[in-house]
Short mmCIF file of C-alpha atoms in Angstrom, two decimals:
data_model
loop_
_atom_site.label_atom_id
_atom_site.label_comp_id
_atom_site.label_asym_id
_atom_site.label_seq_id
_atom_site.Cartn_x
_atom_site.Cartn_y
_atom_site.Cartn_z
CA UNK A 1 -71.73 233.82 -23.13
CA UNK A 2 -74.54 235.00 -25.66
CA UNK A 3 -75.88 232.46 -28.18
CA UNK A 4 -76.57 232.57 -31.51
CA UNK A 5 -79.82 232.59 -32.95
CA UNK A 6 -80.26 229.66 -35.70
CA UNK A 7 -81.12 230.62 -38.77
CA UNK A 8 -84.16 228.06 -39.33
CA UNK A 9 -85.21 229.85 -35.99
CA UNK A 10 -89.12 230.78 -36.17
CA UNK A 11 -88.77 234.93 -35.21
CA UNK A 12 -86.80 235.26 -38.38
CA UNK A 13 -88.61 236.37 -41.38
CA UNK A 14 -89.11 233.96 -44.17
CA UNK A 15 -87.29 235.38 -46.70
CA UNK A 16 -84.36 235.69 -44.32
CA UNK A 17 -84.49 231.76 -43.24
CA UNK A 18 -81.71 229.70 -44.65
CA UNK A 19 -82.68 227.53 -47.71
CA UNK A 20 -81.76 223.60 -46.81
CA UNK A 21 -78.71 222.63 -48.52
CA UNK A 22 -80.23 220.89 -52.10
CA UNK A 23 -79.09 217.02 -52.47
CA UNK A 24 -76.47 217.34 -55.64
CA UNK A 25 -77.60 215.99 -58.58
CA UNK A 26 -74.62 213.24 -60.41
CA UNK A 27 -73.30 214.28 -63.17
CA UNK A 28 -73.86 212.27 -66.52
CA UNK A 29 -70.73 211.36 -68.30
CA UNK A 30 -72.65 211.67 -71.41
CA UNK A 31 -73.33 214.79 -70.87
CA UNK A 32 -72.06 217.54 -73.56
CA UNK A 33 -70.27 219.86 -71.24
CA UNK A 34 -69.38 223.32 -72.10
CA UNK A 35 -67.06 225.79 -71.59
CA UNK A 36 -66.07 229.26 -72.23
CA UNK A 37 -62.93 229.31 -74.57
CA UNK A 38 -61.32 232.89 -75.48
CA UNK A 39 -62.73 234.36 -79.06
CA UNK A 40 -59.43 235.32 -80.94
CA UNK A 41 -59.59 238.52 -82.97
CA UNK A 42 -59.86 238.26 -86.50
CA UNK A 43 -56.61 240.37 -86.62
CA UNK A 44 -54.34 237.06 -86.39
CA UNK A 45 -53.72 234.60 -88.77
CA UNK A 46 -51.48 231.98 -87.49
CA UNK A 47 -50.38 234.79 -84.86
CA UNK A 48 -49.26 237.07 -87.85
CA UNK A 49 -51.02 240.31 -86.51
CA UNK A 50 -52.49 242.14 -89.58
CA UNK A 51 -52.81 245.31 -88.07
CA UNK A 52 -49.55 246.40 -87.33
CA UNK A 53 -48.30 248.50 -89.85
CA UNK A 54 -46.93 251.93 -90.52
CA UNK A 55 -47.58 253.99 -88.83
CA UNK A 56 -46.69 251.99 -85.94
CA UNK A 57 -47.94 253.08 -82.15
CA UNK A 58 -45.76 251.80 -79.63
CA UNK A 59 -46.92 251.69 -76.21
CA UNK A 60 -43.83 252.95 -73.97
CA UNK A 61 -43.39 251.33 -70.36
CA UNK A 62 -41.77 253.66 -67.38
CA UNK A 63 -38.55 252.08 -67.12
CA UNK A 64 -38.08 251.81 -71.01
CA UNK A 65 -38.20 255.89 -70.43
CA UNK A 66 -35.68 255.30 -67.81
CA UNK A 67 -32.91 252.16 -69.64
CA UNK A 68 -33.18 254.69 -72.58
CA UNK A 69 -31.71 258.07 -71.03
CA UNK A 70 -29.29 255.71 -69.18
CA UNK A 71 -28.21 254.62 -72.75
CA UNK A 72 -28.17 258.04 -73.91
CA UNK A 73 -31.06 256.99 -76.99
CA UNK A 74 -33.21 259.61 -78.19
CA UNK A 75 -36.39 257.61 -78.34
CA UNK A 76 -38.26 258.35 -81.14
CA UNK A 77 -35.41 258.65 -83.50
CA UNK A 78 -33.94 255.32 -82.32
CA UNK A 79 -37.67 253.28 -82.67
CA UNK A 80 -37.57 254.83 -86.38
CA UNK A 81 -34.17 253.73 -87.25
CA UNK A 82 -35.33 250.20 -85.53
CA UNK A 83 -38.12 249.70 -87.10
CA UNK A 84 -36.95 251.66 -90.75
CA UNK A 85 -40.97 253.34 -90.31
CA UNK A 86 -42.86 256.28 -88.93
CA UNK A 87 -43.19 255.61 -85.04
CA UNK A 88 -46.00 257.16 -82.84
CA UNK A 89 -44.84 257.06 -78.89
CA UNK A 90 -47.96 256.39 -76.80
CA UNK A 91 -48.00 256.75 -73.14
CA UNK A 92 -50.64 255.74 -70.63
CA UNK A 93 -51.80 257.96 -67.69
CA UNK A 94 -50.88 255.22 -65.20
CA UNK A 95 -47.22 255.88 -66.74
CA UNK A 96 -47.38 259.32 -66.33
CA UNK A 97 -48.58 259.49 -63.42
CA UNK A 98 -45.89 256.18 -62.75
CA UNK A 99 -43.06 258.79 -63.60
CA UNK A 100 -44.56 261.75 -61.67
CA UNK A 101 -44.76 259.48 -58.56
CA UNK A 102 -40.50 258.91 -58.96
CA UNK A 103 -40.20 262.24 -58.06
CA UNK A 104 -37.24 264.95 -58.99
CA UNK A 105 -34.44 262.29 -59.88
CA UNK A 106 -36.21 261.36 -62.47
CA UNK A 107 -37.21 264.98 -63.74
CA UNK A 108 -35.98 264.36 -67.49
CA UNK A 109 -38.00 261.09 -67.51
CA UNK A 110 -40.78 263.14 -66.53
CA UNK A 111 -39.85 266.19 -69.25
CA UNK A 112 -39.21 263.51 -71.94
CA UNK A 113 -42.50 262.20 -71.52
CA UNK A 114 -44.40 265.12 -71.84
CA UNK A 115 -43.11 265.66 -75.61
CA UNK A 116 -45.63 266.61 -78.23
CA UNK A 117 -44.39 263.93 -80.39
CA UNK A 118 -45.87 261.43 -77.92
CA UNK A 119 -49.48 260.50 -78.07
CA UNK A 120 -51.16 260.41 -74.38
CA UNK A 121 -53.67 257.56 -73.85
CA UNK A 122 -56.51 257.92 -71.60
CA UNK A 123 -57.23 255.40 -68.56
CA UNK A 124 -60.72 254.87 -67.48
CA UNK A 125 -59.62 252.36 -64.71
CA UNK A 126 -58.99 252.79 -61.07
CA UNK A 127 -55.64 252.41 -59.70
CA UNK A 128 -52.28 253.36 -61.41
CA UNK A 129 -50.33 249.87 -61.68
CA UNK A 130 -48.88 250.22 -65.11
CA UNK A 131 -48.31 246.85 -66.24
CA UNK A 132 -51.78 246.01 -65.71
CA UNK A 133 -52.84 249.00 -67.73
CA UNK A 134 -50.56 247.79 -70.62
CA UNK A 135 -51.38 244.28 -70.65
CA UNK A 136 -55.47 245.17 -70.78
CA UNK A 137 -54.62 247.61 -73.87
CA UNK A 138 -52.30 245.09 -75.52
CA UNK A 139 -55.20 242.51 -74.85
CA UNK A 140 -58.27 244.31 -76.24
CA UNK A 141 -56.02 246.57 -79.15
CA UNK A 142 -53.81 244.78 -80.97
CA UNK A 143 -52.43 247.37 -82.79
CA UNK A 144 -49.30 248.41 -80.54
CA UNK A 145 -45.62 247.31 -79.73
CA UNK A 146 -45.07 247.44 -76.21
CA UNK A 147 -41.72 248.96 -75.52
CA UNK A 148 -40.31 247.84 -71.90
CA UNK A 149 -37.32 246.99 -70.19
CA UNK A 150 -39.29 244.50 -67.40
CA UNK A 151 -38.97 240.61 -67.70
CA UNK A 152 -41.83 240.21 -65.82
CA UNK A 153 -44.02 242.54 -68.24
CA UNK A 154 -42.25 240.82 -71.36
CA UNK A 155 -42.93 237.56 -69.85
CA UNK A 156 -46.88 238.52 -69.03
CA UNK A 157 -47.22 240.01 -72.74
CA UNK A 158 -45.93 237.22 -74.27
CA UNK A 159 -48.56 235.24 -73.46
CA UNK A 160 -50.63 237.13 -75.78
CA UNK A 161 -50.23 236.33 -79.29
CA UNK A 162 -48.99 239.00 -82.01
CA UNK A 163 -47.88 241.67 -79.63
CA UNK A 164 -44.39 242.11 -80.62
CA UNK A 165 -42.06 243.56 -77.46
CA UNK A 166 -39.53 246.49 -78.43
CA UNK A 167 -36.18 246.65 -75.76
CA UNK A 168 -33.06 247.94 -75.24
CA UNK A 169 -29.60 245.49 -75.94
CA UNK A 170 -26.28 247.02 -76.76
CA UNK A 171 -26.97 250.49 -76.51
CA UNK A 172 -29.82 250.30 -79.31
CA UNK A 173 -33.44 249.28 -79.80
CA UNK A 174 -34.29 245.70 -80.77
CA UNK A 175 -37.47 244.05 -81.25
CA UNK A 176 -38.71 240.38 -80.77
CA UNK A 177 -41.54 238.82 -82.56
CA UNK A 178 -42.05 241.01 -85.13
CA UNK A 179 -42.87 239.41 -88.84
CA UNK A 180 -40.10 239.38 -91.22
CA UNK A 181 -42.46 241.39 -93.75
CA UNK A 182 -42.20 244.67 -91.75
CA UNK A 183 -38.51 244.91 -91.89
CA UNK A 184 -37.46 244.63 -88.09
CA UNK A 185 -33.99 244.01 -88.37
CA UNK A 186 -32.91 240.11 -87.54
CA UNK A 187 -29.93 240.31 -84.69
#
């Protein structure tokens, strides 16, 4: 059996030596202690986003793509008659590339996507998990509705305050938590 060196061993190099563990210090209870606490964007008052507005850019999620072909909804006609404004599609390239990886049964996903009418959004992360993407835009930009099918995406971006969540009930496009002053219709 070969042993182990120690690291307080004399042959190693000084710098290389472990330190002694350091005695902790108690903590005063008097103490101020601080702590890092979110800055919220000066976009929100009392979570009524201020930068949502017509023209509205609405951040669309793979499956929305998907629920919305199954209901036979032409989507950018359908946001507009939702949200009674001018609608700008946006898609990610970890959507795209989401929809690409599907493969040929979802080939009108795929064609519907790359429509001129929909703005593509550059990704300067690495991987291509979708929701993650959408969640770290919604985060940092709040300036989009994020259209998805996906509890667990609804449930991760409602967590964030004044992102309002576009989906698909009854064969037509609803939207949750969007201010009554922008017309979203009240079902």
């Amino acid at each position: 059996m070969k042993r182990m060196i120690s690291l307080r061993d004399q042959r190693i190099n000084e710098k290389e030596r472990a330190k002694a563990p350091a005695k902790k210090k108690k903590e005063d209870p008097s103490a101020i202690k601080e702590r890092e606490v979110p800055q919220h964007p000066s976009c929100l008052f009392f979570q009524y986003n201020t930068q949502l507005g017509p023209p509205y850019h609405i951040l669309v999620d793979t499956n929305f793509i998907n629920f919305s072909i199954k209901a036979k909804l032409d989507l950018v006609q359908s946001m507009m008659d939702c949200l009674y404004a001018k609608c700008i599609p946006c898609i990610t390239d970890c959507v795209m590339a989401e929809i690409e990886k599907l493969g040929q049964r979802y080939r009108v996903a795929l064609r519907i996507a790359k429509d001129p009418r929909f703005e593509r959004l550059p990704c300067m992360h690495k991987g291509t998990y979708a929701d993650d993407c959408l969640v770290q835009r919604v985060t940092q930009h709040k300036c989009y509705i994020v259209a998805t099918v996906d509890k667990e995406l609804k449930r991760r971006i409602r967590k964030i305050p004044g992102v309002p969540i576009m989906y698909i009930s009854r064969h037509r496009y609803n939207i949750e938590r969007m201010p009554d002053d922008y017309g979203a219709p009240r079902f």
